[in-house]
Amino acid sequence: MKRRTYLAGLASTASLAGCTGTAPPTAGRSETTVPSEAVVQYSDLSDEGKDVFEALLETDSLVGPKSDFPTGIWNAEYVDYEGTVYAIERDQTGDYIAEHSVQTEFVNETAIEDDADVVAFEELTPYAQDIFEASRSGAGGESLGDPSSHFAAYDYVRYEGEYYRVATVVADIPEWELSAEKTGQ
């Protein structure tokens, strides 16, 4: 029976966020000879990449959004681990994951409607304050779970004498399955 592990389960062992890269999906490699320039040495992977690769050896595959996979392992075609070369396979599962984020936009106080719901930053929960600050500073404002309940009652947040429009956004992010298969080399 093929075991699939959801990548989110690895979060306790390593921070796996911040991946970018555009390696194309692969399916069923049939090459008998692996070009040496396509092989990444295990020792050259980041610590997070090593954690993911080791998890791939323990399970048949890992599943998660592309952004959860470290760049080095995502972009690798092959990994040489202790003299054995593994092909790295990437396939979209066809499923999507809802990613919630908060967007903020500075607004001139004169543009705020009279009946708008405004909350002072200090009145937000510590969790909502963290999300708001991350969004305002350009760090993204992503959250675990749905942040809309923390901002649904408000149109604007007053922060250090300035006003910010707040919107929660949900995006469907494709889910990927990553696996490592021995090549025979």
Short mmCIF file of C-alpha atoms in Angstrom, two decimals:
data_model
loop_
_atom_site.label_atom_id
_atom_site.label_comp_id
_atom_site.label_asym_id
_atom_site.label_seq_id
_atom_site.Cartn_x
_atom_site.Cartn_y
_atom_site.Cartn_z
CA MET A 1 0.00 0.00 0.00
CA LYS A 2 1.38 3.36 -1.00
CA ARG A 3 1.80 5.77 1.92
CA ARG A 4 1.28 9.48 1.34
CA THR A 5 2.26 11.95 3.97
CA TYR A 6 0.86 15.45 4.03
CA LEU A 7 3.73 17.90 4.11
CA ALA A 8 2.07 19.95 6.84
CA GLY A 9 2.90 17.07 9.19
CA LEU A 10 6.59 17.83 8.75
CA ALA A 11 6.19 21.39 9.99
CA SER A 12 7.13 20.31 13.51
CA THR A 13 10.51 19.07 12.24
CA ALA A 14 11.41 21.84 9.87
CA SER A 15 10.20 25.13 8.59
CA LEU A 16 9.24 24.42 5.00
CA ALA A 17 7.85 27.73 3.80
CA GLY A 18 9.20 30.19 1.28
CA CYS A 19 9.79 27.93 -1.71
CA THR A 20 9.86 29.28 -5.18
CA GLY A 21 10.88 27.54 -8.33
CA THR A 22 9.44 26.41 -11.57
CA ALA A 23 10.58 22.85 -12.12
CA PRO A 24 8.03 21.17 -14.39
CA PRO A 25 5.98 18.23 -13.18
CA THR A 26 7.51 14.87 -13.94
CA ALA A 27 5.90 11.52 -14.39
CA GLY A 28 7.33 8.08 -14.99
CA ARG A 29 10.96 8.74 -15.90
CA SER A 30 12.28 6.16 -18.33
CA GLU A 31 15.88 7.34 -18.71
CA THR A 32 18.48 4.68 -18.15
CA THR A 33 21.36 7.14 -17.96
CA VAL A 34 21.21 10.10 -15.61
CA PRO A 35 23.14 13.16 -16.82
CA SER A 36 25.61 14.13 -14.11
CA GLU A 37 24.75 17.84 -14.39
CA ALA A 38 21.14 17.01 -13.41
CA VAL A 39 22.19 15.36 -10.13
CA VAL A 40 22.14 17.31 -6.87
CA GLN A 41 24.25 15.97 -4.03
CA TYR A 42 22.31 15.39 -0.81
CA SER A 43 24.99 17.37 1.06
CA ASP A 44 24.20 20.42 -1.13
CA LEU A 45 20.54 20.54 -0.04
CA SER A 46 19.47 22.99 2.67
CA ASP A 47 18.66 21.56 6.10
CA GLU A 48 14.96 21.81 5.23
CA GLY A 49 15.60 20.12 1.88
CA LYS A 50 17.44 17.29 3.64
CA ASP A 51 14.52 16.87 6.07
CA VAL A 52 12.07 16.63 3.16
CA PHE A 53 14.27 14.20 1.23
CA GLU A 54 14.69 11.96 4.28
CA ALA A 55 10.93 12.00 4.78
CA LEU A 56 10.54 10.94 1.13
CA LEU A 57 12.74 7.93 1.81
CA GLU A 58 10.59 6.99 4.82
CA THR A 59 7.27 7.41 3.02
CA ASP A 60 6.26 6.97 -0.58
CA SER A 61 5.38 10.62 -1.10
CA LEU A 62 4.69 13.99 0.48
CA VAL A 63 1.70 16.14 -0.37
CA GLY A 64 1.33 19.88 0.00
CA PRO A 65 1.31 23.19 -1.85
CA LYS A 66 4.43 23.95 -3.89
CA SER A 67 5.34 26.77 -1.52
CA ASP A 68 5.85 24.24 1.29
CA PHE A 69 8.71 22.47 -0.48
CA PRO A 70 12.21 23.97 -0.15
CA THR A 71 13.54 25.34 -3.45
CA GLY A 72 16.49 22.97 -3.73
CA ILE A 73 14.45 19.79 -3.45
CA TRP A 74 11.65 21.19 -5.61
CA ASN A 75 14.03 22.12 -8.44
CA ALA A 76 16.10 18.93 -8.23
CA GLU A 77 15.65 16.37 -10.99
CA TYR A 78 17.83 13.81 -9.20
CA VAL A 79 19.43 13.54 -5.76
CA ASP A 80 22.51 11.45 -5.00
CA TYR A 81 22.15 10.07 -1.48
CA GLU A 82 24.89 7.80 -0.15
CA GLY A 83 25.82 6.68 -3.67
CA THR A 84 22.27 5.95 -4.82
CA VAL A 85 20.60 8.31 -7.29
CA TYR A 86 16.90 9.08 -6.81
CA ALA A 87 14.61 10.69 -9.38
CA ILE A 88 12.45 13.43 -7.86
CA GLU A 89 8.91 13.23 -9.19
CA ARG A 90 6.35 16.07 -8.96
CA ASP A 91 2.69 15.61 -9.82
CA GLN A 92 -0.35 17.77 -9.20
CA THR A 93 -2.90 15.81 -7.22
CA GLY A 94 -5.89 17.64 -8.69
CA ASP A 95 -6.84 18.87 -5.22
CA TYR A 96 -6.62 22.42 -3.96
CA ILE A 97 -5.87 23.89 -0.55
CA ALA A 98 -7.58 27.05 0.68
CA GLU A 99 -4.97 29.64 1.65
CA HIS A 100 -6.27 32.50 3.76
CA SER A 101 -4.61 35.88 3.93
CA VAL A 102 -5.35 39.40 5.05
CA GLN A 103 -4.71 42.41 2.84
CA THR A 104 -4.40 45.93 4.19
CA GLU A 105 -4.40 49.21 2.35
CA PHE A 106 -3.64 52.66 3.78
CA VAL A 107 -6.67 54.95 3.52
CA ASN A 108 -6.90 58.68 4.10
CA GLU A 109 -9.17 59.34 7.07
CA THR A 110 -11.38 61.64 4.97
CA ALA A 111 -12.23 58.70 2.67
CA ILE A 112 -13.77 56.64 5.49
CA GLU A 113 -17.55 56.45 5.33
CA ASP A 114 -19.50 57.77 8.35
CA ASP A 115 -21.13 54.38 8.99
CA ALA A 116 -17.91 52.36 8.61
CA ASP A 117 -16.87 50.00 11.39
CA VAL A 118 -13.45 51.05 12.68
CA VAL A 119 -11.49 49.18 15.34
CA ALA A 120 -8.37 50.33 17.15
CA PHE A 121 -5.38 48.04 16.64
CA GLU A 122 -5.08 47.64 20.41
CA GLU A 123 -8.58 46.13 20.54
CA LEU A 124 -7.69 43.28 18.17
CA THR A 125 -6.69 39.90 19.60
CA PRO A 126 -2.94 39.25 19.73
CA TYR A 127 -3.39 36.76 16.86
CA ALA A 128 -5.22 39.34 14.73
CA GLN A 129 -2.59 41.97 15.61
CA ASP A 130 0.18 39.67 14.34
CA ILE A 131 -1.66 39.01 11.08
CA PHE A 132 -2.44 42.71 10.59
CA GLU A 133 1.18 43.78 11.23
CA ALA A 134 2.51 41.13 8.84
CA SER A 135 0.12 42.28 6.13
CA ARG A 136 0.80 45.99 6.72
CA SER A 137 4.56 45.46 6.58
CA GLY A 138 4.32 43.50 3.35
CA ALA A 139 5.21 40.15 4.92
CA GLY A 140 2.04 38.57 3.59
CA GLY A 141 -0.45 38.26 6.41
CA GLU A 142 -0.96 34.54 5.83
CA SER A 143 -2.48 32.66 8.69
CA LEU A 144 -3.15 29.17 9.86
CA GLY A 145 -6.86 28.73 9.58
CA ASP A 146 -9.38 31.35 8.55
CA PRO A 147 -8.59 34.87 9.81
CA SER A 148 -11.85 36.34 8.55
CA SER A 149 -13.58 35.90 11.91
CA HIS A 150 -11.04 38.29 13.44
CA PHE A 151 -11.72 41.03 10.89
CA ALA A 152 -15.26 40.35 9.60
CA ALA A 153 -16.91 42.95 11.86
CA TYR A 154 -14.54 45.74 10.81
CA ASP A 155 -14.01 47.76 7.66
CA TYR A 156 -10.92 49.58 8.92
CA VAL A 157 -8.21 49.30 11.54
CA ARG A 158 -6.79 52.44 13.18
CA TYR A 159 -3.07 51.89 13.73
CA GLU A 160 -0.77 54.57 15.16
CA GLY A 161 -3.12 57.33 14.03
CA GLU A 162 -3.49 55.99 10.48
CA TYR A 163 -6.33 54.03 8.92
CA TYR A 164 -6.14 50.81 6.94
CA ARG A 165 -8.83 49.03 4.94
CA VAL A 166 -8.81 45.34 5.80
CA ALA A 167 -9.91 42.50 3.51
CA THR A 168 -9.61 38.76 3.93
CA VAL A 169 -8.76 36.77 0.82
CA VAL A 170 -9.06 33.06 0.14
CA ALA A 171 -7.08 31.53 -2.72
CA ASP A 172 -7.19 27.95 -3.96
CA ILE A 173 -3.61 26.70 -4.15
CA PRO A 174 -2.87 23.52 -6.15
CA GLU A 175 -1.70 20.57 -4.09
CA TRP A 176 1.39 18.67 -5.26
CA GLU A 177 2.71 15.19 -4.58
CA LEU A 178 6.49 14.84 -4.36
CA SER A 179 8.21 11.46 -4.44
CA ALA A 180 11.72 10.01 -4.79
CA GLU A 181 12.36 6.84 -6.77
CA LYS A 182 15.64 4.94 -7.12
CA THR A 183 17.02 5.15 -10.65
CA GLY A 184 19.20 2.06 -10.47
CA GLN A 185 22.40 4.09 -10.62
#
